[in-house]
PDB file of C-alpha atoms in Angstrom:
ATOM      1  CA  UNK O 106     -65.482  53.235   5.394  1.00 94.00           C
ATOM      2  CA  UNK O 107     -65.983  56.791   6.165  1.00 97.00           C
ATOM      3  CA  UNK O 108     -63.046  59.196   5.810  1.00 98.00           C
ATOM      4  CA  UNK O 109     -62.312  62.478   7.001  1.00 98.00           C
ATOM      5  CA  UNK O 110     -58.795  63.803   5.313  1.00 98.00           C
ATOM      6  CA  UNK O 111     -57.290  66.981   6.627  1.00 97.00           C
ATOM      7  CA  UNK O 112     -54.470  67.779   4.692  1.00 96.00           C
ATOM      8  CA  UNK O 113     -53.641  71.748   3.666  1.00 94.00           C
ATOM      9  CA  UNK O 114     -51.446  71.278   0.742  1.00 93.00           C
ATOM     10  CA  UNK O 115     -53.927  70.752  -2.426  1.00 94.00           C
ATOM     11  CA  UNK O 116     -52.231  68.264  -4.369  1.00 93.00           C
ATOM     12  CA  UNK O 117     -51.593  66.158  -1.941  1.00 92.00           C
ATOM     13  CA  UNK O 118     -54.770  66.384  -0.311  1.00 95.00           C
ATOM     14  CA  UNK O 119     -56.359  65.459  -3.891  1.00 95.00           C
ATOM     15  CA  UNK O 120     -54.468  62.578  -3.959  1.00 93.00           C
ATOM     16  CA  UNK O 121     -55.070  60.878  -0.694  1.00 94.00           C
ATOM     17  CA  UNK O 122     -59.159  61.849  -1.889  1.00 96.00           C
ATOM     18  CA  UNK O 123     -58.509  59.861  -4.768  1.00 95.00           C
ATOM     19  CA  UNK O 124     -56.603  56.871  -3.725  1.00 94.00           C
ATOM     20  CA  UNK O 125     -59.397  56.122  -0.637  1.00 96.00           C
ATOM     21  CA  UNK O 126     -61.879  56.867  -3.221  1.00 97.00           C
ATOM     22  CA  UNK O 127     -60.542  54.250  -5.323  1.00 95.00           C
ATOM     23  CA  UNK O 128     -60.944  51.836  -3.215  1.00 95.00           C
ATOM     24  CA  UNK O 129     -64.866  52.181  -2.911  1.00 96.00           C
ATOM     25  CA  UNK O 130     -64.415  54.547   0.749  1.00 97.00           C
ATOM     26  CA  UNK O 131     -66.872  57.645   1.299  1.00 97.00           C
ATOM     27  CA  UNK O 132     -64.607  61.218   1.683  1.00 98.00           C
ATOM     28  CA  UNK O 133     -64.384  64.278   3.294  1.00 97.00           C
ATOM     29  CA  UNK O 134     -61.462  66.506   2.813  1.00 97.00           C
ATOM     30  CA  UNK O 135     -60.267  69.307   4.721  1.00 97.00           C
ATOM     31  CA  UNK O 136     -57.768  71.739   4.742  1.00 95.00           C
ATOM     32  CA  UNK O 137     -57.177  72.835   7.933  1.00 96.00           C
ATOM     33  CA  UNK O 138     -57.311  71.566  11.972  1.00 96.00           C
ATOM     34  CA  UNK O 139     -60.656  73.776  13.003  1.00 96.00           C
ATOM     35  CA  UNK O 140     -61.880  72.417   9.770  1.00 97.00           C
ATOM     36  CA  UNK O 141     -61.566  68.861  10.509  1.00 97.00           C
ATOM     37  CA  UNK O 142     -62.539  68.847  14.263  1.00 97.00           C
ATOM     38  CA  UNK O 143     -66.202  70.890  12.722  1.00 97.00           C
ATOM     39  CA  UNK O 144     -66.425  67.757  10.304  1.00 97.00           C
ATOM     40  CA  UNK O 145     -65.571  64.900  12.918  1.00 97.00           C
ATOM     41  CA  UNK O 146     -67.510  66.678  15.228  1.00 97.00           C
ATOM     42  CA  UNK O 147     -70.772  66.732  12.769  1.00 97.00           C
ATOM     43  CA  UNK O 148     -70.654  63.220  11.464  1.00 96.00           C
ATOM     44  CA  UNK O 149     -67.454  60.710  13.256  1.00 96.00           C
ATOM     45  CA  UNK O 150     -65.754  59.033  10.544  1.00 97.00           C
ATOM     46  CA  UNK O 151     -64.248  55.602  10.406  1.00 96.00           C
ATOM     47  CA  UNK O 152     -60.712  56.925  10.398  1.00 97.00           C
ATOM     48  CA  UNK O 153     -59.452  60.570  10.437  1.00 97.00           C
ATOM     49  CA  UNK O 154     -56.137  60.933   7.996  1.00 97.00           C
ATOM     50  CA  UNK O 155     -54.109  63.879   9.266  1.00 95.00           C
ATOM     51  CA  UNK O 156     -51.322  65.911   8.664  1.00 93.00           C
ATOM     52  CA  UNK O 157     -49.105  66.952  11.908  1.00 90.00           C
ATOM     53  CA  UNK O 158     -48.132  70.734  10.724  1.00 90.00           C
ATOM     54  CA  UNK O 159     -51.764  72.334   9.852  1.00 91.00           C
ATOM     55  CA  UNK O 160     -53.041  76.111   9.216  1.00 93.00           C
ATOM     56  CA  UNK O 161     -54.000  77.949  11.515  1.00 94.00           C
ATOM     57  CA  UNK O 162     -50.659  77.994  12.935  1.00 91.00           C
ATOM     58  CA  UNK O 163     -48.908  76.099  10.576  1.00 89.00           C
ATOM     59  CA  UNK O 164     -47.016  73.961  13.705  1.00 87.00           C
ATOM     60  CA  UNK O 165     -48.669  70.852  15.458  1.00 89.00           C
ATOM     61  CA  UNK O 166     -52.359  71.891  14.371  1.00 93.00           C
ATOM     62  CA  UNK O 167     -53.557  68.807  12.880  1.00 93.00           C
ATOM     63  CA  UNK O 168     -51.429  67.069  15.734  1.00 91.00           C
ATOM     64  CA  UNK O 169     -53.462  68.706  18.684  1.00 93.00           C
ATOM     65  CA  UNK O 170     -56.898  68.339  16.512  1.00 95.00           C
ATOM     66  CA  UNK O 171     -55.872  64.325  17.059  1.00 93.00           C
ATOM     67  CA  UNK O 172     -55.669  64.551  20.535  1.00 91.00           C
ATOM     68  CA  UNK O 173     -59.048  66.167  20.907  1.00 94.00           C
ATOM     69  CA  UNK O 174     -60.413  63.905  18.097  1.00 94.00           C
ATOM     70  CA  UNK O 175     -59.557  61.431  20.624  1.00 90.00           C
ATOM     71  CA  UNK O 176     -60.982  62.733  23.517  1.00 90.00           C
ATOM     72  CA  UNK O 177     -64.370  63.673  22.010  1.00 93.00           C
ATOM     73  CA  UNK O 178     -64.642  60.667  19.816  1.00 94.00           C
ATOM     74  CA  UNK O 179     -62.724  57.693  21.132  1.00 90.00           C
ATOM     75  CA  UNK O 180     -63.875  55.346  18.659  1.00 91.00           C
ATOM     76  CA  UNK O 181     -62.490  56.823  16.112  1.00 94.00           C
ATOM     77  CA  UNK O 182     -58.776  55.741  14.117  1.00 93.00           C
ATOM     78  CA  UNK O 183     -56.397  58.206  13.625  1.00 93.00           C
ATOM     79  CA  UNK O 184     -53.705  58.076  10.985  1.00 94.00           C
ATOM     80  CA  UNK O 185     -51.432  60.642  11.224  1.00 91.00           C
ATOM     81  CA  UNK O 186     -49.043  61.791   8.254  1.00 90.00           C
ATOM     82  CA  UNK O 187     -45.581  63.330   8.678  1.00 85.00           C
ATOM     83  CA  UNK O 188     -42.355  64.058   6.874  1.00 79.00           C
ATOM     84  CA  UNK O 189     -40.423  63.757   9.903  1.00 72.00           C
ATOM     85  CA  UNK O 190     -38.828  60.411  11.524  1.00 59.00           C
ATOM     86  CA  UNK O 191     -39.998  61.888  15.647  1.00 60.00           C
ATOM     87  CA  UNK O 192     -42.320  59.248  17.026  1.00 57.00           C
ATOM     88  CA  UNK O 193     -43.167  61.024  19.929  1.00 66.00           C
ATOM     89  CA  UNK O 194     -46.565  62.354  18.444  1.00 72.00           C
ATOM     90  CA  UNK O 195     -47.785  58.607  18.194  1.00 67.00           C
ATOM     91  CA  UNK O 196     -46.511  57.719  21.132  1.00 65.00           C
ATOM     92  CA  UNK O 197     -48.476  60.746  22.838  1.00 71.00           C
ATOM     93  CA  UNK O 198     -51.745  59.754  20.999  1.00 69.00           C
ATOM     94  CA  UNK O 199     -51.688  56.343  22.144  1.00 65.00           C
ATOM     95  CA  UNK O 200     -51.059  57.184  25.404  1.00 64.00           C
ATOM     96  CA  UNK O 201     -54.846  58.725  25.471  1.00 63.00           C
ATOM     97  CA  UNK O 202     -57.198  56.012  26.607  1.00 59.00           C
ATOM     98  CA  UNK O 203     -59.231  55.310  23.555  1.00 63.00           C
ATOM     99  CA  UNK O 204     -60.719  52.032  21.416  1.00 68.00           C
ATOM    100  CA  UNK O 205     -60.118  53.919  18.023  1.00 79.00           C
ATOM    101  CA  UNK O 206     -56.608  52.653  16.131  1.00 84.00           C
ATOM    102  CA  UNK O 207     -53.319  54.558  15.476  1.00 85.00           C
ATOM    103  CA  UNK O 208     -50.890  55.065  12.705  1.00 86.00           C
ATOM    104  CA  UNK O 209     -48.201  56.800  11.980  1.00 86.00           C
ATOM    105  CA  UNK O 210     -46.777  57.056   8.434  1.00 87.00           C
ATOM    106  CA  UNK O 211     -44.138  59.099   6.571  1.00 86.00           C
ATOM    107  CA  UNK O 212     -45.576  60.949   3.231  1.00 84.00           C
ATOM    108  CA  UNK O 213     -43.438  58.787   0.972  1.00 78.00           C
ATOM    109  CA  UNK O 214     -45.295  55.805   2.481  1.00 73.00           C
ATOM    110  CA  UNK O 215     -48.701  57.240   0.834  1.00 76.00           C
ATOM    111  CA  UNK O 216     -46.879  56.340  -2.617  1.00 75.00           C
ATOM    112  CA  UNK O 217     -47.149  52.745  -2.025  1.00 82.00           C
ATOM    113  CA  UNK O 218     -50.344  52.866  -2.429  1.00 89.00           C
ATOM    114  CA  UNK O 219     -51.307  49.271  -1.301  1.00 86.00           C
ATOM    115  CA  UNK O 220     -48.795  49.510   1.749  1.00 84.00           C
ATOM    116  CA  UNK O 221     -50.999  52.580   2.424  1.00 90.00           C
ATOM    117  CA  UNK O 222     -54.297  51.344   2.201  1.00 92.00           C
ATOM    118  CA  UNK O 223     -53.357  48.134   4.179  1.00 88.00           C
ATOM    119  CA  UNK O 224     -52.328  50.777   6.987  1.00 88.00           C
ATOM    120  CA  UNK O 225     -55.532  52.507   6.990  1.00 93.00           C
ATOM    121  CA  UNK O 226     -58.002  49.375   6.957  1.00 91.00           C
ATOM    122  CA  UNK O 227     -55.755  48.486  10.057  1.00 86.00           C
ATOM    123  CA  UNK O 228     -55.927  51.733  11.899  1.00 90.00           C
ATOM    124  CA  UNK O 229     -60.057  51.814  10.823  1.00 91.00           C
ATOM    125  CA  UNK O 230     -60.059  48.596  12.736  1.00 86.00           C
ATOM    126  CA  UNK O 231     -58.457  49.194  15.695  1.00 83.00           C
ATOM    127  CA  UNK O 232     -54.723  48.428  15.113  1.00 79.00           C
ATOM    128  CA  UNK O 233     -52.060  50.159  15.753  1.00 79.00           C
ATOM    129  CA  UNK O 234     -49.607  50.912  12.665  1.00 82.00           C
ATOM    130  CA  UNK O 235     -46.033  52.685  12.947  1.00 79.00           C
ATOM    131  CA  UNK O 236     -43.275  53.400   9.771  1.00 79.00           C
ATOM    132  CA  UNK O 237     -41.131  51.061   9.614  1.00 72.00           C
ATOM    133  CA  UNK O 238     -38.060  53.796   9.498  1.00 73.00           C
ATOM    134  CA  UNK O 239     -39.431  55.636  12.831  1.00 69.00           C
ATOM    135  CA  UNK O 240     -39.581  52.083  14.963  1.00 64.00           C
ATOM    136  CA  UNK O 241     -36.202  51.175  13.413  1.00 63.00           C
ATOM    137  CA  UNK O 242     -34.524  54.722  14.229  1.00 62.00           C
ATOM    138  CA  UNK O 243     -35.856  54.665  17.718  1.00 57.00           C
ATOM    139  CA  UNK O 244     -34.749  51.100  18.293  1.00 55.00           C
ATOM    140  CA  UNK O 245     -31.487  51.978  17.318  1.00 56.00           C
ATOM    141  CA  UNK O 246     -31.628  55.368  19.466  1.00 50.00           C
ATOM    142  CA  UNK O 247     -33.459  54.445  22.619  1.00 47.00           C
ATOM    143  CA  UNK O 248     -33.392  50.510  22.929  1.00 48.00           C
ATOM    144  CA  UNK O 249     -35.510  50.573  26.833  1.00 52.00           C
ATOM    145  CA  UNK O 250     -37.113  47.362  27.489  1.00 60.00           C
ATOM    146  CA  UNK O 251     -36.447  46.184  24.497  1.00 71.00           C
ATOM    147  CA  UNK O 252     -32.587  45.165  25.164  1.00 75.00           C
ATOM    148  CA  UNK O 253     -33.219  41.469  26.069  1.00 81.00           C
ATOM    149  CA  UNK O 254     -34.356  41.732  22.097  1.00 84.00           C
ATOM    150  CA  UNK O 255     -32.268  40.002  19.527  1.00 89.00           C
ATOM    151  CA  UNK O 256     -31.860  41.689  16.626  1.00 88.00           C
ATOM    152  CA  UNK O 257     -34.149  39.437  14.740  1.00 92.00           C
ATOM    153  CA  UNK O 258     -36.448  39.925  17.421  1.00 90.00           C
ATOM    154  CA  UNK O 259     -36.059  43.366  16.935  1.00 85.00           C
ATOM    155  CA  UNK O 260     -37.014  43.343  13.481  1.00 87.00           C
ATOM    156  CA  UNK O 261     -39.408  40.807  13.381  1.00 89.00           C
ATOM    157  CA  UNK O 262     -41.398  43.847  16.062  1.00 84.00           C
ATOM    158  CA  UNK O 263     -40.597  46.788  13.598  1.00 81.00           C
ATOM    159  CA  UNK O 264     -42.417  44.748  10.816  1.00 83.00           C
ATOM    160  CA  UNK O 265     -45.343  44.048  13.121  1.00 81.00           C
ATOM    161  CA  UNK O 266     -45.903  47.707  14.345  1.00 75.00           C
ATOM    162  CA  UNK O 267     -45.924  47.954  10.702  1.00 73.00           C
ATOM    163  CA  UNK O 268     -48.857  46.024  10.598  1.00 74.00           C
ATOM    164  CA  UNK O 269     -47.329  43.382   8.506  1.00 80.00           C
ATOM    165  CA  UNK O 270     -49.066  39.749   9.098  1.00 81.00           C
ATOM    166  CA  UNK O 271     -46.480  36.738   9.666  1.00 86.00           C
ATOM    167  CA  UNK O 272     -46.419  35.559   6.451  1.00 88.00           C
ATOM    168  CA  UNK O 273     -45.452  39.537   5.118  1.00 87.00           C
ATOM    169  CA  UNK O 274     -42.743  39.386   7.566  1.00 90.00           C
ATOM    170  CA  UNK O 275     -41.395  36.173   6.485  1.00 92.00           C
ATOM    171  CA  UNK O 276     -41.176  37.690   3.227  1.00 92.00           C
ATOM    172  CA  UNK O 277     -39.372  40.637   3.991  1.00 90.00           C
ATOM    173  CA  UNK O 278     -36.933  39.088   6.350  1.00 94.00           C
ATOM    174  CA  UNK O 279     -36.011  35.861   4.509  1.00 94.00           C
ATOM    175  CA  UNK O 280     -37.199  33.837   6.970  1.00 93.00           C
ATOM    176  CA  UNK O 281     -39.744  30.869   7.341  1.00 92.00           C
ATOM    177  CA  UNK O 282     -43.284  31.422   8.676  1.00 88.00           C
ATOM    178  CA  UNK O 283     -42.121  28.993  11.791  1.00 89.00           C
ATOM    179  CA  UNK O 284     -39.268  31.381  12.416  1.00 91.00           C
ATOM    180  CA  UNK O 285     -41.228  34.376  12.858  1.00 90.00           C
ATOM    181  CA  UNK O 286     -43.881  32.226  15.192  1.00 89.00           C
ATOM    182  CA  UNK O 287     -41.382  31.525  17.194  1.00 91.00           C
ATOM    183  CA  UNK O 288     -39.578  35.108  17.112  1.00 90.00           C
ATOM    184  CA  UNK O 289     -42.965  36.346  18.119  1.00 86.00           C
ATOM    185  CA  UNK O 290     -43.840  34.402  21.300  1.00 85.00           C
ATOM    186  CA  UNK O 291     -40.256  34.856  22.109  1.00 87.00           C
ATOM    187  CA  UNK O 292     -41.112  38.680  21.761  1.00 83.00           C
ATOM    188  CA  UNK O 293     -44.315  38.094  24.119  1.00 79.00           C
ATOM    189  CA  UNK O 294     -42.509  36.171  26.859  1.00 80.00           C
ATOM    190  CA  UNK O 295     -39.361  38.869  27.075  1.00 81.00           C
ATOM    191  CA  UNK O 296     -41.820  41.864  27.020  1.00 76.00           C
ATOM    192  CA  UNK O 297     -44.133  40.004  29.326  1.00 72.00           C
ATOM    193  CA  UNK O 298     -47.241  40.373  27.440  1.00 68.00           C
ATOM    194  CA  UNK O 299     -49.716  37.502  28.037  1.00 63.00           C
ATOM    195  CA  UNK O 300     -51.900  35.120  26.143  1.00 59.00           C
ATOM    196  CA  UNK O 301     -54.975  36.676  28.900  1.00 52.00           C
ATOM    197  CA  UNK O 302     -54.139  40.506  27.698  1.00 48.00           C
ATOM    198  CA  UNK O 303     -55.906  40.109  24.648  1.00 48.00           C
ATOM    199  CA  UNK O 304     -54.772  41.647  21.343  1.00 56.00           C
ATOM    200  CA  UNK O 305     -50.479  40.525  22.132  1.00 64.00           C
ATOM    201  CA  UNK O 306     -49.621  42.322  19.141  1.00 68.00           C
ATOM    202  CA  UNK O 307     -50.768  45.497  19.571  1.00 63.00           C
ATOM    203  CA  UNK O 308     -49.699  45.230  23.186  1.00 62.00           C
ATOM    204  CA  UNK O 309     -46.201  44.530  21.832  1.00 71.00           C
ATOM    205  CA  UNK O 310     -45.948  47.794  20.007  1.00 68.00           C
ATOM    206  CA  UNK O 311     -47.250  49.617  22.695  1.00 62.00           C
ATOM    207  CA  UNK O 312     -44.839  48.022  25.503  1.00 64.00           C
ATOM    208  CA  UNK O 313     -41.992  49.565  22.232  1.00 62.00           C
ATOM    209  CA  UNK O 314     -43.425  52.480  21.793  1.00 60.00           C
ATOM    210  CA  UNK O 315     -43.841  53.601  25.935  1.00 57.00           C
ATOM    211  CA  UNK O 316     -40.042  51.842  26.325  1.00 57.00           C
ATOM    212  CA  UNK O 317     -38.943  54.713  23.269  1.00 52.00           C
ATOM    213  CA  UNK O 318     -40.771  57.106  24.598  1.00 51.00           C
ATOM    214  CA  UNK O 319     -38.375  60.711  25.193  1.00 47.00           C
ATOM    215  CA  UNK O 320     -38.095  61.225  28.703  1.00 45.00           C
ATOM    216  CA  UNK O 321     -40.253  63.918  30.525  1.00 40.00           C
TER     217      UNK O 321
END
């Protein structure tokens, strides 16, 4: 893959360079938004890994560099990097019609550094990938659409906007790989995605992510 990584603080911006790099992917790090909208611009990556809070302004620079990422290039995946539990930036980005994937991680994610590579191969291809402690505070905090849920259907949809396959959440919640077929077309029929919409999973996360969404 080809990677464009905008990320102002130098260590960490270093260490994202090597950890893709590691894994055989070609790089191009940045350190600031007008900076990584000159190298998308010049030659669209794969993926785009992003900080939210960015020079110039220091705020939602890297955020708003996203958006027009997305607009200019809609192929393109964007994996966006915070230190904060809010969800509504990647519920804002998905809401712009695009084919390129989504992600949302917390920093201490990037640690785990398989977890974290898993999470951009899925967002380079299309998928759709929230932290698994922003879906679970925002269940717990906004519960929408999702209250005909049980609250093993609840998880079992945390762990897939995680981008976990069905025999990773099996693993994780103790349960058989039956047991989370069948929590996931039970998921499907409640949130009324069907077999004809194409790619249910990803539709799932976005029905949870619109019904979580802040109001206004």
């Amino acid at each position: 893959m080809r990677v464009v990584i905008a990320e102002d603080t130098a260590l960490m911006r270093e260490g994202l360079t090597a950890i893709v790099e590691r894994f055989g992917h070609a790089v191009t790090a940045v350190d600031d938004a007008p900076r990584l909208l000159r190298a998308v611009d010049a030659a669209p990556p794969d993926v785009v890994i992003t900080d939210i809070r960015m020079p110039p302004d220091n705020t939602d620079d890297g955020f708003r560099a996203a958006l027009a990422i997305r607009s200019r290039h809609p192929a393109v995946g964007i994996l966006m990097l915070s230190q904060f539990l809010g969800d509504s930036y990647a519920t804002r980005l998905l809401h712009e019609p695009a084919a390129g994937g989504v992600g949302y991680l917390l920093k201490d994610r990037v640690g785990r550094v398989a977890d974290f590579m898993h999470s951009l191969e899925l967002v380079a291809g299309g998928g759709v990938v929230i932290d698994p402690k922003v879906i679970q505070r925002s269940i717990a905090g906004r519960p929408g659409t999702l209250a005909s849920l049980s609250t093993r259907e609840r998880e079992v949809l945390a762990r897939m906007a995680a981008g976990d396959t069905n025999q990773q959440i099996a693993a994780a919640l103790h349960i058989s790989d039956g047991a989370v077929v069948k929590h996931i077309g039970n998921i499907f029929v409640k949130l009324g995605v069907q077999p004809e919409d194409g790619n249910r999973r990803v539709l799932a996360v976005l029905t949870y992510l619109r019904s979580t969404a802040p109001e206004g």
